[in-house]
Amino acid sequence: MSRRSRRREALALEAMNDELLAQISERICCNGSSSVASLFTKQGKKGTNQDAMILWEFFVEYLMVMVRTGIWLRGGATGLELSDAKGCKEPEMFALWQDSFLKAYKLMDTELRVLPSIDCSCSGTTAVTILKQGEHLIIGNVGDSRAILATKTENDALVAVQLTVDLKPNLPHEAERIKQCKGRVFAMLDEPDVHRLWLPYNNSPGLAVARAFGDFYMKEFGLIAVPEIAYRRLTDKDQFIVLATDGIWDVLSNTEVVDIISKAPSRATAARCLVQSAVRAWRLKRSLYKADDCAVVCLYLGTQSVRSQKSD
């Protein structure tokens, strides 16, 4: 088969998968809300909005359909230490979901390498993913997007629990891997607080993350698409989960994010309120920098649905 024929076949398969995914009513990848979540993204001052989010309710029910039709979670990875933030033993099903996460992340990175419509040799993306099944929460993370949990203390105070680690190049275990692969990690004089990953022989491209999909030019020098995976058992004290890109976390703390979400006029508008607060914070705290893109998913764990609050 010629290269042109393979490219046509790949584009046709991609279009078919996109069409099938678009027909699923429980899958949301734009601003709005569902029965359990609020989603919002806004372009920053750097050009095209490069941040996005997807909410897929009843995903587990579609898993076998996806396998049969050749559609799979997009992603990449292999062997990681698993942890339970509550000190509980992982359920037996966790091994299955771990394997699914690892295969999905790995497939995502592989697809980006061969995708005919996108050149990812010098471009890439972070990703944070959660899968909730009953009281079980599985978290996968590549890069510096972040997931946090709002939970109540014994005194009913609402506090933030960070579920993921921002995988920056200067973290000791990340820096050691990069060093072994001949990559370099340092901060420029004009950005002393931002450590970046650099090629061994010149000061480029300067990635601010140690793990990412794509950016294949840097995979030889320590960048990987292997996610960190964690498990948490939810309790009735847990209120909501926030997933957001670094445009939020660069200007707002975990505590500030929980406070903003908890005080939003309604659950349906919570993600929008958070993004608007981040935009204001960029103007006040980092006026010398161009505001970054922001994308947020707020997943509520309580019994009252988002839709029931739309008229609030």
mmCIF file of C-alpha atoms in Angstrom:
data_model
loop_
_atom_site.group_PDB
_atom_site.id
_atom_site.type_symbol
_atom_site.label_atom_id
_atom_site.label_comp_id
_atom_site.label_asym_id
_atom_site.label_seq_id
_atom_site.Cartn_x
_atom_site.Cartn_y
_atom_site.Cartn_z
ATOM 1 C CA MET A 1 0.000 0.000 0.000
ATOM 2 C CA SER A 2 1.358 3.407 -0.966
ATOM 3 C CA ARG A 3 1.945 6.196 1.549
ATOM 4 C CA ARG A 4 -0.895 8.204 0.001
ATOM 5 C CA SER A 5 -3.287 5.252 0.324
ATOM 6 C CA ARG A 6 -2.288 4.694 3.955
ATOM 7 C CA ARG A 7 -2.859 8.354 4.696
ATOM 8 C CA ARG A 8 -6.343 8.257 3.101
ATOM 9 C CA GLU A 9 -7.195 5.124 5.076
ATOM 10 C CA ALA A 10 -5.996 6.689 8.344
ATOM 11 C CA LEU A 11 -7.988 9.862 7.735
ATOM 12 C CA ALA A 12 -11.107 7.836 6.915
ATOM 13 C CA LEU A 13 -10.752 5.804 10.122
ATOM 14 C CA GLU A 14 -10.202 8.966 12.149
ATOM 15 C CA ALA A 15 -13.313 10.553 10.641
ATOM 16 C CA MET A 16 -15.387 7.442 11.375
ATOM 17 C CA ASN A 17 -14.234 7.361 15.007
ATOM 18 C CA ASP A 18 -14.986 11.071 15.432
ATOM 19 C CA GLU A 19 -18.470 10.578 13.980
ATOM 20 C CA LEU A 20 -19.210 7.659 16.299
ATOM 21 C CA LEU A 21 -17.986 9.584 19.340
ATOM 22 C CA ALA A 22 -20.054 12.640 18.399
ATOM 23 C CA GLN A 23 -23.225 10.524 18.454
ATOM 24 C CA ILE A 24 -22.811 9.674 22.155
ATOM 25 C CA SER A 25 -25.084 12.023 24.078
ATOM 26 C CA GLU A 26 -23.311 11.498 27.429
ATOM 27 C CA ARG A 27 -19.985 12.696 26.015
ATOM 28 C CA ILE A 28 -19.366 16.446 26.372
ATOM 29 C CA CYS A 29 -16.273 18.251 25.063
ATOM 30 C CA CYS A 30 -17.406 21.877 25.065
ATOM 31 C CA ASN A 31 -18.631 24.557 27.470
ATOM 32 C CA GLY A 32 -21.754 23.556 29.352
ATOM 33 C CA SER A 33 -22.995 21.225 32.074
ATOM 34 C CA SER A 34 -24.439 17.764 32.547
ATOM 35 C CA SER A 35 -26.308 16.049 35.334
ATOM 36 C CA VAL A 36 -23.152 15.843 37.455
ATOM 37 C CA ALA A 37 -20.603 18.295 36.105
ATOM 38 C CA SER A 38 -19.787 21.795 34.937
ATOM 39 C CA LEU A 39 -17.315 22.448 32.083
ATOM 40 C CA PHE A 40 -15.760 25.642 30.733
ATOM 41 C CA THR A 41 -12.726 26.672 28.682
ATOM 42 C CA LYS A 42 -11.507 30.122 27.629
ATOM 43 C CA GLN A 43 -8.792 31.308 25.285
ATOM 44 C CA GLY A 44 -5.921 33.237 26.835
ATOM 45 C CA LYS A 45 -3.751 35.923 25.241
ATOM 46 C CA LYS A 46 -1.337 33.601 23.431
ATOM 47 C CA GLY A 47 -3.405 32.798 20.337
ATOM 48 C CA THR A 48 -5.606 29.790 19.544
ATOM 49 C CA ASN A 49 -7.107 28.105 22.603
ATOM 50 C CA GLN A 50 -5.071 24.913 23.044
ATOM 51 C CA ASP A 51 -6.807 23.705 26.236
ATOM 52 C CA ALA A 52 -9.738 21.306 26.111
ATOM 53 C CA MET A 53 -11.720 18.921 28.276
ATOM 54 C CA ILE A 54 -14.025 15.924 27.878
ATOM 55 C CA LEU A 55 -16.683 14.579 30.214
ATOM 56 C CA TRP A 56 -18.033 11.110 29.461
ATOM 57 C CA GLU A 57 -20.844 9.905 31.705
ATOM 58 C CA PHE A 58 -21.573 6.151 31.779
ATOM 59 C CA PHE A 59 -18.193 5.557 30.149
ATOM 60 C CA VAL A 60 -17.899 2.058 31.649
ATOM 61 C CA GLU A 61 -21.040 0.993 29.831
ATOM 62 C CA TYR A 62 -19.468 2.026 26.511
ATOM 63 C CA LEU A 63 -16.156 0.289 27.097
ATOM 64 C CA MET A 64 -17.028 -2.938 25.268
ATOM 65 C CA VAL A 65 -18.641 -0.983 22.442
ATOM 66 C CA MET A 66 -15.412 0.953 22.052
ATOM 67 C CA VAL A 67 -13.358 -2.222 21.961
ATOM 68 C CA ARG A 68 -15.629 -3.809 19.327
ATOM 69 C CA THR A 69 -15.568 -0.731 17.074
ATOM 70 C CA GLY A 70 -11.838 -0.163 17.404
ATOM 71 C CA ILE A 71 -12.220 3.042 19.416
ATOM 72 C CA TRP A 72 -10.137 3.255 22.593
ATOM 73 C CA LEU A 73 -9.166 5.772 25.217
ATOM 74 C CA ARG A 74 -6.439 7.954 23.765
ATOM 75 C CA GLY A 75 -3.289 7.838 25.877
ATOM 76 C CA GLY A 76 0.150 6.129 26.835
ATOM 77 C CA ALA A 77 2.158 4.428 29.661
ATOM 78 C CA THR A 78 3.787 1.520 31.503
ATOM 79 C CA GLY A 79 4.443 0.261 35.038
ATOM 80 C CA LEU A 80 3.866 2.656 37.940
ATOM 81 C CA GLU A 81 3.583 2.663 41.691
ATOM 82 C CA LEU A 82 -0.044 2.801 42.818
ATOM 83 C CA SER A 83 -1.212 4.604 45.927
ATOM 84 C CA ASP A 84 -4.435 5.063 47.871
ATOM 85 C CA ALA A 85 -4.698 8.547 49.389
ATOM 86 C CA LYS A 86 -6.955 7.174 52.125
ATOM 87 C CA GLY A 87 -4.628 4.317 53.040
ATOM 88 C CA CYS A 88 -7.146 1.728 51.798
ATOM 89 C CA LYS A 89 -6.266 -1.417 49.898
ATOM 90 C CA GLU A 90 -6.975 -1.120 46.188
ATOM 91 C CA PRO A 91 -9.952 -3.214 45.041
ATOM 92 C CA GLU A 92 -9.367 -6.156 42.746
ATOM 93 C CA MET A 93 -10.775 -4.221 39.798
ATOM 94 C CA PHE A 94 -8.018 -1.625 40.162
ATOM 95 C CA ALA A 95 -5.494 -3.825 38.360
ATOM 96 C CA LEU A 96 -7.850 -3.949 35.367
ATOM 97 C CA TRP A 97 -8.294 -0.179 35.296
ATOM 98 C CA GLN A 98 -4.581 0.366 35.780
ATOM 99 C CA ASP A 99 -3.855 -1.761 32.738
ATOM 100 C CA SER A 100 -6.532 0.082 30.741
ATOM 101 C CA PHE A 101 -5.048 3.467 31.664
ATOM 102 C CA LEU A 102 -1.553 2.369 30.720
ATOM 103 C CA LYS A 103 -2.629 0.945 27.362
ATOM 104 C CA ALA A 104 -4.784 3.982 26.617
ATOM 105 C CA TYR A 105 -2.049 6.515 27.316
ATOM 106 C CA LYS A 106 0.447 4.473 25.328
ATOM 107 C CA LEU A 107 -1.938 4.255 22.383
ATOM 108 C CA MET A 108 -2.511 8.011 22.510
ATOM 109 C CA ASP A 109 1.184 8.724 22.161
ATOM 110 C CA THR A 110 1.530 6.136 19.390
ATOM 111 C CA GLU A 111 -1.410 7.601 17.460
ATOM 112 C CA LEU A 112 0.051 11.084 17.650
ATOM 113 C CA ARG A 113 3.331 9.830 16.226
ATOM 114 C CA VAL A 114 1.696 8.379 13.103
ATOM 115 C CA LEU A 115 -1.289 10.702 12.696
ATOM 116 C CA PRO A 116 -1.126 12.051 9.137
ATOM 117 C CA SER A 117 -2.965 15.312 9.868
ATOM 118 C CA ILE A 118 -0.798 16.493 12.795
ATOM 119 C CA ASP A 119 2.962 16.889 13.169
ATOM 120 C CA CYS A 120 3.755 16.340 16.863
ATOM 121 C CA SER A 121 7.535 16.172 16.566
ATOM 122 C CA CYS A 122 7.861 19.564 18.280
ATOM 123 C CA SER A 123 4.422 19.964 19.848
ATOM 124 C CA GLY A 124 2.585 18.071 22.539
ATOM 125 C CA THR A 125 0.086 18.195 25.365
ATOM 126 C CA THR A 126 -0.464 17.331 29.009
ATOM 127 C CA ALA A 127 -3.455 15.330 30.269
ATOM 128 C CA VAL A 128 -5.138 14.532 33.559
ATOM 129 C CA THR A 129 -7.834 11.845 33.617
ATOM 130 C CA ILE A 130 -10.125 10.484 36.296
ATOM 131 C CA LEU A 131 -12.395 7.477 36.173
ATOM 132 C CA LYS A 132 -15.133 7.267 38.811
ATOM 133 C CA GLN A 133 -16.947 3.987 39.333
ATOM 134 C CA GLY A 134 -19.105 4.071 42.437
ATOM 135 C CA GLU A 135 -16.866 4.895 45.397
ATOM 136 C CA HIS A 136 -13.717 4.140 43.412
ATOM 137 C CA LEU A 137 -11.618 6.890 41.853
ATOM 138 C CA ILE A 138 -8.693 6.182 39.522
ATOM 139 C CA ILE A 139 -6.485 9.108 38.494
ATOM 140 C CA GLY A 140 -3.981 9.258 35.632
ATOM 141 C CA ASN A 141 -1.697 12.234 35.025
ATOM 142 C CA VAL A 142 0.873 13.333 32.462
ATOM 143 C CA GLY A 143 2.327 16.843 32.756
ATOM 144 C CA ASP A 144 1.139 19.743 34.890
ATOM 145 C CA SER A 145 -2.627 19.754 34.533
ATOM 146 C CA ARG A 146 -3.981 18.987 38.005
ATOM 147 C CA ALA A 147 -6.845 17.296 39.835
ATOM 148 C CA ILE A 148 -7.965 18.248 43.340
ATOM 149 C CA LEU A 149 -10.700 17.019 45.662
ATOM 150 C CA ALA A 150 -12.842 19.179 47.965
ATOM 151 C CA THR A 151 -13.700 17.293 51.130
ATOM 152 C CA LYS A 152 -15.112 18.122 54.550
ATOM 153 C CA THR A 153 -13.174 17.758 57.789
ATOM 154 C CA GLU A 154 -14.639 16.464 61.044
ATOM 155 C CA ASN A 155 -15.571 20.087 61.798
ATOM 156 C CA ASP A 156 -17.366 20.388 58.437
ATOM 157 C CA ALA A 157 -14.723 22.753 57.066
ATOM 158 C CA LEU A 158 -14.180 22.414 53.312
ATOM 159 C CA VAL A 159 -10.545 21.683 52.425
ATOM 160 C CA ALA A 160 -8.614 20.917 49.253
ATOM 161 C CA VAL A 161 -6.776 17.619 48.699
ATOM 162 C CA GLN A 162 -4.416 17.496 45.729
ATOM 163 C CA LEU A 163 -4.875 14.228 43.828
ATOM 164 C CA THR A 164 -2.030 14.595 41.334
ATOM 165 C CA VAL A 165 1.561 15.832 41.293
ATOM 166 C CA ASP A 166 2.586 18.509 38.804
ATOM 167 C CA LEU A 167 5.220 16.607 36.829
ATOM 168 C CA LYS A 168 7.797 19.353 36.399
ATOM 169 C CA PRO A 169 11.354 18.694 35.116
ATOM 170 C CA ASN A 170 12.993 19.757 38.414
ATOM 171 C CA LEU A 171 11.280 17.085 40.535
ATOM 172 C CA PRO A 172 14.143 14.842 41.743
ATOM 173 C CA HIS A 173 12.948 11.601 40.105
ATOM 174 C CA GLU A 174 12.083 13.423 36.874
ATOM 175 C CA ALA A 175 15.373 15.342 36.759
ATOM 176 C CA GLU A 176 17.367 12.151 37.342
ATOM 177 C CA ARG A 177 15.690 10.362 34.427
ATOM 178 C CA ILE A 178 16.239 13.361 32.150
ATOM 179 C CA LYS A 179 19.888 13.573 33.176
ATOM 180 C CA GLN A 180 20.409 9.881 32.400
ATOM 181 C CA CYS A 181 18.964 10.518 28.934
ATOM 182 C CA LYS A 182 21.383 13.433 28.350
ATOM 183 C CA GLY A 183 18.662 16.074 28.594
ATOM 184 C CA ARG A 184 19.193 19.196 30.716
ATOM 185 C CA VAL A 185 17.029 20.916 33.327
ATOM 186 C CA PHE A 186 17.478 24.535 34.353
ATOM 187 C CA ALA A 187 15.630 27.848 34.641
ATOM 188 C CA MET A 188 16.421 30.911 32.539
ATOM 189 C CA LEU A 189 17.450 34.134 34.268
ATOM 190 C CA ASP A 190 14.233 35.888 33.240
ATOM 191 C CA GLU A 191 12.137 32.971 34.618
ATOM 192 C CA PRO A 192 13.996 31.827 37.748
ATOM 193 C CA ASP A 193 10.979 29.896 39.071
ATOM 194 C CA VAL A 194 10.271 27.949 35.867
ATOM 195 C CA HIS A 195 12.538 24.967 35.316
ATOM 196 C CA ARG A 196 12.475 23.588 31.793
ATOM 197 C CA LEU A 197 13.660 20.565 29.846
ATOM 198 C CA TRP A 198 16.318 21.385 27.225
ATOM 199 C CA LEU A 199 18.217 19.541 24.531
ATOM 200 C CA PRO A 200 21.762 18.470 25.475
ATOM 201 C CA TYR A 201 23.443 20.673 22.887
ATOM 202 C CA ASN A 202 21.391 23.898 22.713
ATOM 203 C CA ASN A 203 18.840 25.906 24.675
ATOM 204 C CA SER A 204 15.673 24.600 23.049
ATOM 205 C CA PRO A 205 12.806 23.783 23.157
ATOM 206 C CA GLY A 206 12.462 24.556 26.871
ATOM 207 C CA LEU A 207 9.519 22.353 27.911
ATOM 208 C CA ALA A 208 8.049 23.217 31.325
ATOM 209 C CA VAL A 209 6.930 19.605 31.899
ATOM 210 C CA ALA A 210 8.758 16.295 32.249
ATOM 211 C CA ARG A 211 5.966 14.172 30.757
ATOM 212 C CA ALA A 212 3.715 14.833 27.789
ATOM 213 C CA PHE A 213 2.025 13.325 24.787
ATOM 214 C CA GLY A 214 3.829 14.154 21.556
ATOM 215 C CA ASP A 215 6.976 16.323 21.509
ATOM 216 C CA PHE A 216 8.720 13.300 20.014
ATOM 217 C CA TYR A 217 11.885 15.292 19.350
ATOM 218 C CA MET A 218 12.415 15.271 23.135
ATOM 219 C CA LYS A 219 11.465 11.658 23.873
ATOM 220 C CA GLU A 220 15.085 10.637 23.294
ATOM 221 C CA PHE A 221 16.227 13.041 26.004
ATOM 222 C CA GLY A 222 14.050 12.138 28.973
ATOM 223 C CA LEU A 223 10.528 13.261 28.116
ATOM 224 C CA ILE A 224 8.031 10.412 28.548
ATOM 225 C CA ALA A 225 4.291 9.886 28.114
ATOM 226 C CA VAL A 226 4.019 7.507 31.082
ATOM 227 C CA PRO A 227 1.337 8.698 33.517
ATOM 228 C CA GLU A 228 1.429 8.547 37.265
ATOM 229 C CA ILE A 229 -1.613 6.590 38.430
ATOM 230 C CA ALA A 230 -3.283 6.750 41.840
ATOM 231 C CA TYR A 231 -6.341 5.322 43.532
ATOM 232 C CA ARG A 232 -8.670 6.853 46.104
ATOM 233 C CA ARG A 233 -11.759 5.488 47.799
ATOM 234 C CA LEU A 234 -14.399 8.212 48.060
ATOM 235 C CA THR A 235 -16.411 8.868 51.239
ATOM 236 C CA ASP A 236 -19.536 10.849 52.070
ATOM 237 C CA LYS A 237 -17.232 13.689 53.169
ATOM 238 C CA ASP A 238 -16.034 14.243 49.592
ATOM 239 C CA GLN A 239 -17.932 17.029 47.789
ATOM 240 C CA PHE A 240 -16.494 17.685 44.326
ATOM 241 C CA ILE A 241 -13.452 17.186 42.094
ATOM 242 C CA VAL A 242 -11.813 19.862 39.950
ATOM 243 C CA LEU A 243 -9.653 19.066 36.920
ATOM 244 C CA ALA A 244 -7.958 22.032 35.279
ATOM 245 C CA THR A 245 -5.053 23.029 33.070
ATOM 246 C CA ASP A 246 -2.083 25.050 34.306
ATOM 247 C CA GLY A 247 -3.711 28.342 33.334
ATOM 248 C CA ILE A 248 -5.762 27.947 36.507
ATOM 249 C CA TRP A 249 -3.041 26.674 38.859
ATOM 250 C CA ASP A 250 -0.470 29.276 37.783
ATOM 251 C CA VAL A 251 -2.546 32.001 39.448
ATOM 252 C CA LEU A 252 -4.867 30.277 41.942
ATOM 253 C CA SER A 253 -4.086 27.967 44.857
ATOM 254 C CA ASN A 254 -5.944 24.734 45.563
ATOM 255 C CA THR A 255 -7.681 26.409 48.506
ATOM 256 C CA GLU A 256 -8.748 29.384 46.381
ATOM 257 C CA VAL A 257 -10.168 27.066 43.724
ATOM 258 C CA VAL A 258 -12.244 25.124 46.260
ATOM 259 C CA ASP A 259 -13.511 28.388 47.759
ATOM 260 C CA ILE A 260 -14.522 29.786 44.352
ATOM 261 C CA ILE A 261 -16.346 26.614 43.316
ATOM 262 C CA SER A 262 -18.160 26.297 46.649
ATOM 263 C CA LYS A 263 -19.413 29.901 46.391
ATOM 264 C CA ALA A 264 -20.518 29.747 42.736
ATOM 265 C CA PRO A 265 -24.148 30.842 42.144
ATOM 266 C CA SER A 266 -25.000 27.355 40.878
ATOM 267 C CA ARG A 267 -23.277 24.101 40.092
ATOM 268 C CA ALA A 268 -23.969 24.563 36.392
ATOM 269 C CA THR A 269 -21.957 27.828 36.341
ATOM 270 C CA ALA A 270 -19.150 26.739 38.674
ATOM 271 C CA ALA A 271 -16.537 26.055 35.973
ATOM 272 C CA ARG A 272 -17.255 29.379 34.272
ATOM 273 C CA CYS A 273 -16.904 31.219 37.611
ATOM 274 C CA LEU A 274 -13.539 29.579 38.210
ATOM 275 C CA VAL A 275 -12.199 30.503 34.770
ATOM 276 C CA GLN A 276 -13.403 34.094 35.184
ATOM 277 C CA SER A 277 -11.629 34.290 38.551
ATOM 278 C CA ALA A 278 -8.431 32.973 36.959
ATOM 279 C CA VAL A 279 -8.627 35.599 34.188
ATOM 280 C CA ARG A 280 -8.872 38.337 36.819
ATOM 281 C CA ALA A 281 -5.994 36.805 38.757
ATOM 282 C CA TRP A 282 -3.801 36.832 35.645
ATOM 283 C CA ARG A 283 -4.405 40.574 35.287
ATOM 284 C CA LEU A 284 -3.651 41.274 38.955
ATOM 285 C CA LYS A 285 -0.857 38.819 39.757
ATOM 286 C CA ARG A 286 0.928 38.321 36.434
ATOM 287 C CA SER A 287 0.237 41.453 34.446
ATOM 288 C CA LEU A 288 3.641 41.234 32.722
ATOM 289 C CA TYR A 289 2.747 37.868 31.195
ATOM 290 C CA LYS A 290 0.201 36.886 28.575
ATOM 291 C CA ALA A 291 -2.733 35.090 30.226
ATOM 292 C CA ASP A 292 -2.718 31.363 29.525
ATOM 293 C CA ASP A 293 -5.634 29.319 28.192
ATOM 294 C CA CYS A 294 -7.854 27.781 30.876
ATOM 295 C CA ALA A 295 -9.980 24.632 30.850
ATOM 296 C CA VAL A 296 -11.953 23.282 33.811
ATOM 297 C CA VAL A 297 -14.150 20.313 34.661
ATOM 298 C CA CYS A 298 -15.942 20.342 38.001
ATOM 299 C CA LEU A 299 -17.405 16.965 38.949
ATOM 300 C CA TYR A 300 -19.915 16.954 41.808
ATOM 301 C CA LEU A 301 -20.129 13.929 44.070
ATOM 302 C CA GLY A 302 -23.279 14.847 46.022
ATOM 303 C CA THR A 303 -26.800 13.651 45.340
ATOM 304 C CA GLN A 304 -28.167 16.961 44.046
ATOM 305 C CA SER A 305 -27.648 17.177 40.299
ATOM 306 C CA VAL A 306 -26.260 20.098 38.332
ATOM 307 C CA ARG A 307 -29.408 20.268 36.221
ATOM 308 C CA SER A 308 -31.609 20.651 39.282
ATOM 309 C CA GLN A 309 -29.718 23.859 40.120
ATOM 310 C CA LYS A 310 -29.826 25.505 36.707
ATOM 311 C CA SER A 311 -32.670 27.768 37.745
ATOM 312 C CA ASP A 312 -30.892 28.888 40.949
#
